[in-house]
């Protein structure tokens, strides 16, 4: 049984089962002659079978080109009946086959018997067009688009258009165009499966239009790139010619250099800087713009012109105006305000002050950064803030040398360029958090910046000329002095900002925080009423800090809840009241219990005072004594210095064992465990020495420690109490925790006058010189008297009882 295939009047009789040649990533169209390279055994067997019979073979594309041995499921159902025109065996074992596509065929069944695949196929006929349908205009459009496509495509010879146009059949023209357009495999298979000639021509028209647009865009991009390269070469050639002409005429090079030189001459530069700038300009004139050095020299001249050398802003030297501005921006902070007012007063009399470097040290949230901005406003100066936290490269301060690609001046010179004047206020924020690694120590680079004797000739590595920083008011901020090197600390005037007291927080919240957050959340201040106890309840139950940042966050949360309430209410109902009973709904459960600080007397528990980067804290020292073998255990993440303080306290207790009424060998048969909560928080420093000693002696003697007493001080082996630091922060912490008595070293007694008046009014300070005085105040009862009575009883118990004379015993005399 055979099938009849027709093509332009030519008829071919094909067998019912035709050998199949699977094609990888290739689609063969009718009327097209194409060479194929065949190497797979099954494909070679199919070609041999076709050549031995009628030379007809079915050309079918694989669905996936990676499949090496395709089966029936891996082949498309639409292919082309082809005729083998030539077979050439190549030396490498593969075969080159020249085939001609005759007509389309629809596979009804694949049979995989023998070394190759056979297929039962039927010829595909075009769907009859609708009455009145003309395909000639559509075919003409396809040929027009194909002609544009060939003109844009560099790999298709123009003769192809003439060959295709010379054919009279629209069908042959369509298949010829489909064979020559470079599109993806899936689209080529879709064209082969077209149901009608009209559908084929429409698909070709859409494909040619889109591909033509892409080719136009590619051609435009290519032309632009070529044009840019040609333009650069042309400009370089003309510039070289112009340079040679100017050199022969002895004239100036061009307007750009003239403008730069005019700016340099107009700028009131120091003589050495002006000489250096003119030298760089002369180098620019002799240098090619294409040279890498050209950009380096040009940037250098721009920086010389951009930074201020003599431009300055006028200072506002009115003390009363400065006081008003400082009070508007900050509540309290009298020491800082007094220092700034003194500076303004002296500046108004002298006219120029050098070497003013202030360092604000205090816990987070007390207003250090905002205070620097307020100082600049009070002085009428420009304000520049530089964040130094995490800076670990010395070149960030002093700049990079110009030998490096992308080099630029350091942050100091960049800040001066932003300020545009020589007398700004520059805030160096978080100076205690500078890093240090193999690239250098930025803290050491700051020594020159913050030294009044050196910053008049500050030398940036990029500029390599001296720059005067003496008129700049430098202000630095830090949370603690521990992270600042001693040489750098020596160059600054330290001003401490202790944590705020409750009444100060209350005033700050009412004057600043509440109005700011109410407005930020779209409400009106006059529409929100706060009951008197609300702020106190927020501070006690929802915050525990030295500053006011967490307090502001809580107030902001309340404001957001109030804004939501108002949005859900009827229009016009804008009045709201915040009460203590509303806080749980607005802020949730309070994370802190105001009554968790116990002031009860306890045995073996002493309250110490610690100074941290977040302010002062009350630190409990817990001591437990149990029977054992004299083991001493220290827990609570203690540092080496604090462990040494604990050892000194234990040694003091041993030396005073007799006076305290303790057994002289108590350290042999007692285990002592010293713990400082919270266990995960690192602790270090010597100031807990007397608190540890008090707790140890209380645990050994059983005498309770007063719960309303806190203490701070370093202890020596002889029981002397040495001075400590951070008394202001520690005293504020004691006041916050309702401590009534604080024991301090005698050497810190003179610092009590500098403490806030509210603290001095509510806390009694006891300066002491020795540990005996500490025990007298801290313990509930005179431990020395108790110890003396215990020692007397122990001595009496140790004396043997008098034995009466027994006349019956020899050696004894009876009286």
PDB file of N, CA and C in Angstrom, residues 616-686:
ATOM      1  N   UNK A 616      24.760  54.207  85.284  1.00  0.00           N
ATOM      2  CA  UNK A 616      25.000  53.517  86.543  1.00  0.00           C
ATOM      3  C   UNK A 616      23.994  52.410  86.788  1.00  0.00           C
ATOM      4  N   UNK A 617      24.412  51.380  87.549  1.00  0.00           N
ATOM      5  CA  UNK A 617      23.546  50.259  87.868  1.00  0.00           C
ATOM      6  C   UNK A 617      23.817  49.825  89.305  1.00  0.00           C
ATOM      7  N   UNK A 618      22.775  49.297  89.970  1.00  0.00           N
ATOM      8  CA  UNK A 618      22.926  48.685  91.286  1.00  0.00           C
ATOM      9  C   UNK A 618      23.198  47.196  91.079  1.00  0.00           C
ATOM     10  N   UNK A 619      24.297  46.723  91.652  1.00  0.00           N
ATOM     11  CA  UNK A 619      24.752  45.354  91.426  1.00  0.00           C
ATOM     12  C   UNK A 619      24.756  44.599  92.747  1.00  0.00           C
ATOM     13  N   UNK A 620      23.990  43.536  92.812  1.00  0.00           N
ATOM     14  CA  UNK A 620      23.937  42.728  94.026  1.00  0.00           C
ATOM     15  C   UNK A 620      25.094  41.734  94.046  1.00  0.00           C
ATOM     16  N   UNK A 621      25.697  41.582  95.243  1.00  0.00           N
ATOM     17  CA  UNK A 621      26.757  40.601  95.457  1.00  0.00           C
ATOM     18  C   UNK A 621      26.208  39.562  96.427  1.00  0.00           C
ATOM     19  N   UNK A 622      26.048  38.324  95.964  1.00  0.00           N
ATOM     20  CA  UNK A 622      25.506  37.246  96.791  1.00  0.00           C
ATOM     21  C   UNK A 622      26.630  36.317  97.223  1.00  0.00           C
ATOM     22  N   UNK A 623      26.679  36.009  98.528  1.00  0.00           N
ATOM     23  CA  UNK A 623      27.723  35.146  99.079  1.00  0.00           C
ATOM     24  C   UNK A 623      27.050  34.047  99.901  1.00  0.00           C
ATOM     25  N   UNK A 624      27.461  32.819  99.653  1.00  0.00           N
ATOM     26  CA  UNK A 624      26.963  31.667 100.405  1.00  0.00           C
ATOM     27  C   UNK A 624      28.148  30.900 100.982  1.00  0.00           C
ATOM     28  N   UNK A 625      28.036  30.515 102.258  1.00  0.00           N
ATOM     29  CA  UNK A 625      29.093  29.756 102.941  1.00  0.00           C
ATOM     30  C   UNK A 625      28.504  28.420 103.372  1.00  0.00           C
ATOM     31  N   UNK A 626      29.155  27.323 102.972  1.00  0.00           N
ATOM     32  CA  UNK A 626      28.720  25.972 103.339  1.00  0.00           C
ATOM     33  C   UNK A 626      29.934  25.182 103.805  1.00  0.00           C
ATOM     34  N   UNK A 627      29.681  24.093 104.512  1.00  0.00           N
ATOM     35  CA  UNK A 627      30.765  23.229 104.943  1.00  0.00           C
ATOM     36  C   UNK A 627      31.450  22.623 103.728  1.00  0.00           C
ATOM     37  N   UNK A 628      32.768  22.533 103.815  1.00  0.00           N
ATOM     38  CA  UNK A 628      33.519  21.989 102.688  1.00  0.00           C
ATOM     39  C   UNK A 628      34.987  21.894 103.001  1.00  0.00           C
ATOM     40  N   UNK A 629      35.805  22.129 101.978  1.00  0.00           N
ATOM     41  CA  UNK A 629      37.248  21.984 102.118  1.00  0.00           C
ATOM     42  C   UNK A 629      37.995  23.265 101.767  1.00  0.00           C
ATOM     43  N   UNK A 630      37.344  24.374 101.912  1.00  0.00           N
ATOM     44  CA  UNK A 630      38.019  25.648 101.681  1.00  0.00           C
ATOM     45  C   UNK A 630      38.038  26.078 100.222  1.00  0.00           C
ATOM     46  N   UNK A 631      37.079  25.626  99.432  1.00  0.00           N
ATOM     47  CA  UNK A 631      37.015  25.995  98.018  1.00  0.00           C
ATOM     48  C   UNK A 631      36.315  27.347  97.854  1.00  0.00           C
ATOM     49  N   UNK A 632      36.855  28.196  96.978  1.00  0.00           N
ATOM     50  CA  UNK A 632      36.272  29.505  96.676  1.00  0.00           C
ATOM     51  C   UNK A 632      35.826  29.498  95.212  1.00  0.00           C
ATOM     52  N   UNK A 633      34.566  29.792  94.983  1.00  0.00           N
ATOM     53  CA  UNK A 633      34.004  29.769  93.640  1.00  0.00           C
ATOM     54  C   UNK A 633      33.439  31.142  93.302  1.00  0.00           C
ATOM     55  N   UNK A 634      33.822  31.657  92.138  1.00  0.00           N
ATOM     56  CA  UNK A 634      33.362  32.974  91.665  1.00  0.00           C
ATOM     57  C   UNK A 634      32.571  32.760  90.387  1.00  0.00           C
ATOM     58  N   UNK A 635      31.321  33.212  90.344  1.00  0.00           N
ATOM     59  CA  UNK A 635      30.476  33.081  89.152  1.00  0.00           C
ATOM     60  C   UNK A 635      29.811  34.417  88.856  1.00  0.00           C
ATOM     61  N   UNK A 636      29.288  34.509  87.610  1.00  0.00           N
ATOM     62  CA  UNK A 636      28.631  35.739  87.177  1.00  0.00           C
ATOM     63  C   UNK A 636      29.365  36.443  86.063  1.00  0.00           C
ATOM     64  N   UNK A 637      30.223  35.725  85.308  1.00  0.00           N
ATOM     65  CA  UNK A 637      30.994  36.305  84.197  1.00  0.00           C
ATOM     66  C   UNK A 637      31.850  37.473  84.699  1.00  0.00           C
ATOM     67  N   UNK A 638      32.723  37.192  85.643  1.00  0.00           N
ATOM     68  CA  UNK A 638      33.559  38.210  86.257  1.00  0.00           C
ATOM     69  C   UNK A 638      34.873  38.339  85.497  1.00  0.00           C
ATOM     70  N   UNK A 639      35.366  39.578  85.397  1.00  0.00           N
ATOM     71  CA  UNK A 639      36.659  39.831  84.771  1.00  0.00           C
ATOM     72  C   UNK A 639      37.803  39.594  85.735  1.00  0.00           C
ATOM     73  N   UNK A 640      39.006  39.683  85.205  1.00  0.00           N
ATOM     74  CA  UNK A 640      40.190  39.403  86.027  1.00  0.00           C
ATOM     75  C   UNK A 640      40.324  40.395  87.174  1.00  0.00           C
ATOM     76  N   UNK A 641      40.054  41.669  86.929  1.00  0.00           N
ATOM     77  CA  UNK A 641      40.211  42.680  87.989  1.00  0.00           C
ATOM     78  C   UNK A 641      39.204  42.428  89.116  1.00  0.00           C
ATOM     79  N   UNK A 642      37.981  42.058  88.760  1.00  0.00           N
ATOM     80  CA  UNK A 642      36.984  41.796  89.789  1.00  0.00           C
ATOM     81  C   UNK A 642      37.330  40.526  90.574  1.00  0.00           C
ATOM     82  N   UNK A 643      37.881  39.532  89.914  1.00  0.00           N
ATOM     83  CA  UNK A 643      38.324  38.331  90.626  1.00  0.00           C
ATOM     84  C   UNK A 643      39.437  38.666  91.618  1.00  0.00           C
ATOM     85  N   UNK A 644      40.344  39.565  91.232  1.00  0.00           N
ATOM     86  CA  UNK A 644      41.402  39.986  92.148  1.00  0.00           C
ATOM     87  C   UNK A 644      40.814  40.741  93.344  1.00  0.00           C
ATOM     88  N   UNK A 645      39.760  41.549  93.090  1.00  0.00           N
ATOM     89  CA  UNK A 645      39.102  42.245  94.204  1.00  0.00           C
ATOM     90  C   UNK A 645      38.472  41.240  95.162  1.00  0.00           C
ATOM     91  N   UNK A 646      37.878  40.163  94.630  1.00  0.00           N
ATOM     92  CA  UNK A 646      37.304  39.134  95.488  1.00  0.00           C
ATOM     93  C   UNK A 646      38.389  38.442  96.307  1.00  0.00           C
ATOM     94  N   UNK A 647      39.545  38.179  95.717  1.00  0.00           N
ATOM     95  CA  UNK A 647      40.649  37.565  96.460  1.00  0.00           C
ATOM     96  C   UNK A 647      41.135  38.486  97.568  1.00  0.00           C
ATOM     97  N   UNK A 648      41.227  39.792  97.269  1.00  0.00           N
ATOM     98  CA  UNK A 648      41.649  40.739  98.301  1.00  0.00           C
ATOM     99  C   UNK A 648      40.635  40.793  99.443  1.00  0.00           C
ATOM    100  N   UNK A 649      39.343  40.755  99.117  1.00  0.00           N
ATOM    101  CA  UNK A 649      38.318  40.778 100.160  1.00  0.00           C
ATOM    102  C   UNK A 649      38.398  39.544 101.052  1.00  0.00           C
ATOM    103  N   UNK A 650      38.635  38.369 100.464  1.00  0.00           N
ATOM    104  CA  UNK A 650      38.769  37.149 101.258  1.00  0.00           C
ATOM    105  C   UNK A 650      40.015  37.204 102.143  1.00  0.00           C
ATOM    106  N   UNK A 651      41.101  37.731 101.610  1.00  0.00           N
ATOM    107  CA  UNK A 651      42.318  37.850 102.418  1.00  0.00           C
ATOM    108  C   UNK A 651      42.101  38.804 103.591  1.00  0.00           C
ATOM    109  N   UNK A 652      41.363  39.878 103.364  1.00  0.00           N
ATOM    110  CA  UNK A 652      41.061  40.803 104.464  1.00  0.00           C
ATOM    111  C   UNK A 652      40.222  40.103 105.534  1.00  0.00           C
ATOM    112  N   UNK A 653      39.226  39.315 105.096  1.00  0.00           N
ATOM    113  CA  UNK A 653      38.399  38.602 106.086  1.00  0.00           C
ATOM    114  C   UNK A 653      39.233  37.623 106.905  1.00  0.00           C
ATOM    115  N   UNK A 654      40.221  36.998 106.275  1.00  0.00           N
ATOM    116  CA  UNK A 654      41.057  36.059 107.017  1.00  0.00           C
ATOM    117  C   UNK A 654      41.933  36.780 108.036  1.00  0.00           C
ATOM    118  N   UNK A 655      42.453  37.941 107.637  1.00  0.00           N
ATOM    119  CA  UNK A 655      43.312  38.681 108.579  1.00  0.00           C
ATOM    120  C   UNK A 655      42.513  39.247 109.751  1.00  0.00           C
ATOM    121  N   UNK A 656      41.225  39.506 109.544  1.00  0.00           N
ATOM    122  CA  UNK A 656      40.399  40.052 110.628  1.00  0.00           C
ATOM    123  C   UNK A 656      39.510  38.985 111.247  1.00  0.00           C
ATOM    124  N   UNK A 657      39.852  37.717 111.062  1.00  0.00           N
ATOM    125  CA  UNK A 657      39.000  36.635 111.570  1.00  0.00           C
ATOM    126  C   UNK A 657      38.830  36.714 113.081  1.00  0.00           C
ATOM    127  N   UNK A 658      39.905  37.016 113.821  1.00  0.00           N
ATOM    128  CA  UNK A 658      39.814  37.071 115.282  1.00  0.00           C
ATOM    129  C   UNK A 658      38.909  38.226 115.724  1.00  0.00           C
ATOM    130  N   UNK A 659      39.088  39.412 115.103  1.00  0.00           N
ATOM    131  CA  UNK A 659      38.278  40.575 115.493  1.00  0.00           C
ATOM    132  C   UNK A 659      36.808  40.364 115.167  1.00  0.00           C
ATOM    133  N   UNK A 660      36.541  39.579 114.123  1.00  0.00           N
ATOM    134  CA  UNK A 660      35.159  39.346 113.705  1.00  0.00           C
ATOM    135  C   UNK A 660      34.534  38.158 114.421  1.00  0.00           C
ATOM    136  N   UNK A 661      35.296  37.535 115.325  1.00  0.00           N
ATOM    137  CA  UNK A 661      34.763  36.398 116.062  1.00  0.00           C
ATOM    138  C   UNK A 661      34.658  35.139 115.235  1.00  0.00           C
ATOM    139  N   UNK A 662      35.504  35.022 114.187  1.00  0.00           N
ATOM    140  CA  UNK A 662      35.474  33.847 113.324  1.00  0.00           C
ATOM    141  C   UNK A 662      36.552  32.856 113.729  1.00  0.00           C
ATOM    142  N   UNK A 663      36.318  31.611 113.403  1.00  0.00           N
ATOM    143  CA  UNK A 663      37.322  30.581 113.624  1.00  0.00           C
ATOM    144  C   UNK A 663      38.524  30.872 112.731  1.00  0.00           C
ATOM    145  N   UNK A 664      39.725  30.786 113.285  1.00  0.00           N
ATOM    146  CA  UNK A 664      40.921  31.113 112.508  1.00  0.00           C
ATOM    147  C   UNK A 664      41.117  30.212 111.312  1.00  0.00           C
ATOM    148  N   UNK A 665      40.542  29.038 111.327  1.00  0.00           N
ATOM    149  CA  UNK A 665      40.682  28.101 110.215  1.00  0.00           C
ATOM    150  C   UNK A 665      39.396  27.981 109.404  1.00  0.00           C
ATOM    151  N   UNK A 666      38.603  29.039 109.401  1.00  0.00           N
ATOM    152  CA  UNK A 666      37.329  28.933 108.687  1.00  0.00           C
ATOM    153  C   UNK A 666      37.540  28.688 107.192  1.00  0.00           C
ATOM    154  N   UNK A 667      38.638  29.195 106.649  1.00  0.00           N
ATOM    155  CA  UNK A 667      38.877  29.042 105.222  1.00  0.00           C
ATOM    156  C   UNK A 667      39.299  27.623 104.851  1.00  0.00           C
ATOM    157  N   UNK A 668      39.555  26.785 105.867  1.00  0.00           N
ATOM    158  CA  UNK A 668      39.920  25.397 105.589  1.00  0.00           C
ATOM    159  C   UNK A 668      38.697  24.477 105.519  1.00  0.00           C
ATOM    160  N   UNK A 669      37.697  24.751 106.342  1.00  0.00           N
ATOM    161  CA  UNK A 669      36.544  23.854 106.420  1.00  0.00           C
ATOM    162  C   UNK A 669      35.247  24.501 105.948  1.00  0.00           C
ATOM    163  N   UNK A 670      35.340  25.578 105.193  1.00  0.00           N
ATOM    164  CA  UNK A 670      34.159  26.247 104.628  1.00  0.00           C
ATOM    165  C   UNK A 670      34.389  26.521 103.137  1.00  0.00           C
ATOM    166  N   UNK A 671      33.374  26.231 102.315  1.00  0.00           N
ATOM    167  CA  UNK A 671      33.387  26.610 100.892  1.00  0.00           C
ATOM    168  C   UNK A 671      32.628  27.922 100.748  1.00  0.00           C
ATOM    169  N   UNK A 672      33.230  28.840 100.023  1.00  0.00           N
ATOM    170  CA  UNK A 672      32.633  30.170  99.829  1.00  0.00           C
ATOM    171  C   UNK A 672      32.308  30.344  98.343  1.00  0.00           C
ATOM    172  N   UNK A 673      31.052  30.659  98.042  1.00  0.00           N
ATOM    173  CA  UNK A 673      30.581  30.874  96.667  1.00  0.00           C
ATOM    174  C   UNK A 673      30.124  32.327  96.537  1.00  0.00           C
ATOM    175  N   UNK A 674      30.767  33.069  95.646  1.00  0.00           N
ATOM    176  CA  UNK A 674      30.430  34.481  95.393  1.00  0.00           C
ATOM    177  C   UNK A 674      29.815  34.568  94.003  1.00  0.00           C
ATOM    178  N   UNK A 675      28.614  35.132  93.923  1.00  0.00           N
ATOM    179  CA  UNK A 675      27.892  35.229  92.649  1.00  0.00           C
ATOM    180  C   UNK A 675      27.357  36.650  92.469  1.00  0.00           C
ATOM    181  N   UNK A 676      27.431  37.127  91.208  1.00  0.00           N
ATOM    182  CA  UNK A 676      26.907  38.458  90.879  1.00  0.00           C
ATOM    183  C   UNK A 676      25.942  38.332  89.709  1.00  0.00           C
ATOM    184  N   UNK A 677      24.649  38.405  89.954  1.00  0.00           N
ATOM    185  CA  UNK A 677      23.690  38.378  88.831  1.00  0.00           C
ATOM    186  C   UNK A 677      23.764  39.693  88.058  1.00  0.00           C
ATOM    187  N   UNK A 678      23.324  39.733  86.781  1.00  0.00           N
ATOM    188  CA  UNK A 678      22.892  38.595  85.974  1.00  0.00           C
ATOM    189  C   UNK A 678      24.115  37.863  85.436  1.00  0.00           C
ATOM    190  N   UNK A 679      24.016  36.528  85.353  1.00  0.00           N
ATOM    191  CA  UNK A 679      25.183  35.743  85.043  1.00  0.00           C
ATOM    192  C   UNK A 679      25.719  35.935  83.643  1.00  0.00           C
ATOM    193  N   UNK A 680      24.872  36.328  82.684  1.00  0.00           N
ATOM    194  CA  UNK A 680      25.326  36.457  81.290  1.00  0.00           C
ATOM    195  C   UNK A 680      25.955  37.809  80.997  1.00  0.00           C
ATOM    196  N   UNK A 681      25.880  38.753  81.926  1.00  0.00           N
ATOM    197  CA  UNK A 681      26.419  40.097  81.693  1.00  0.00           C
ATOM    198  C   UNK A 681      27.854  40.163  82.185  1.00  0.00           C
ATOM    199  N   UNK A 682      28.839  40.476  81.333  1.00  0.00           N
ATOM    200  CA  UNK A 682      30.236  40.580  81.791  1.00  0.00           C
ATOM    201  C   UNK A 682      30.398  41.729  82.775  1.00  0.00           C
ATOM    202  N   UNK A 683      31.236  41.502  83.790  1.00  0.00           N
ATOM    203  CA  UNK A 683      31.478  42.514  84.819  1.00  0.00           C
ATOM    204  C   UNK A 683      32.961  42.546  85.130  1.00  0.00           C
ATOM    205  N   UNK A 684      33.468  43.742  85.378  1.00  0.00           N
ATOM    206  CA  UNK A 684      34.880  43.876  85.715  1.00  0.00           C
ATOM    207  C   UNK A 684      35.103  45.216  86.393  1.00  0.00           C
ATOM    208  N   UNK A 685      36.242  45.340  87.028  1.00  0.00           N
ATOM    209  CA  UNK A 685      36.587  46.580  87.708  1.00  0.00           C
ATOM    210  C   UNK A 685      36.807  46.360  89.197  1.00  0.00           C
ATOM    211  N   UNK A 686      37.544  47.268  89.841  1.00  0.00           N
ATOM    212  CA  UNK A 686      37.873  47.098  91.265  1.00  0.00           C
ATOM    213  C   UNK A 686      36.866  47.704  92.229  1.00  0.00           C
TER     214      UNK A 686
END
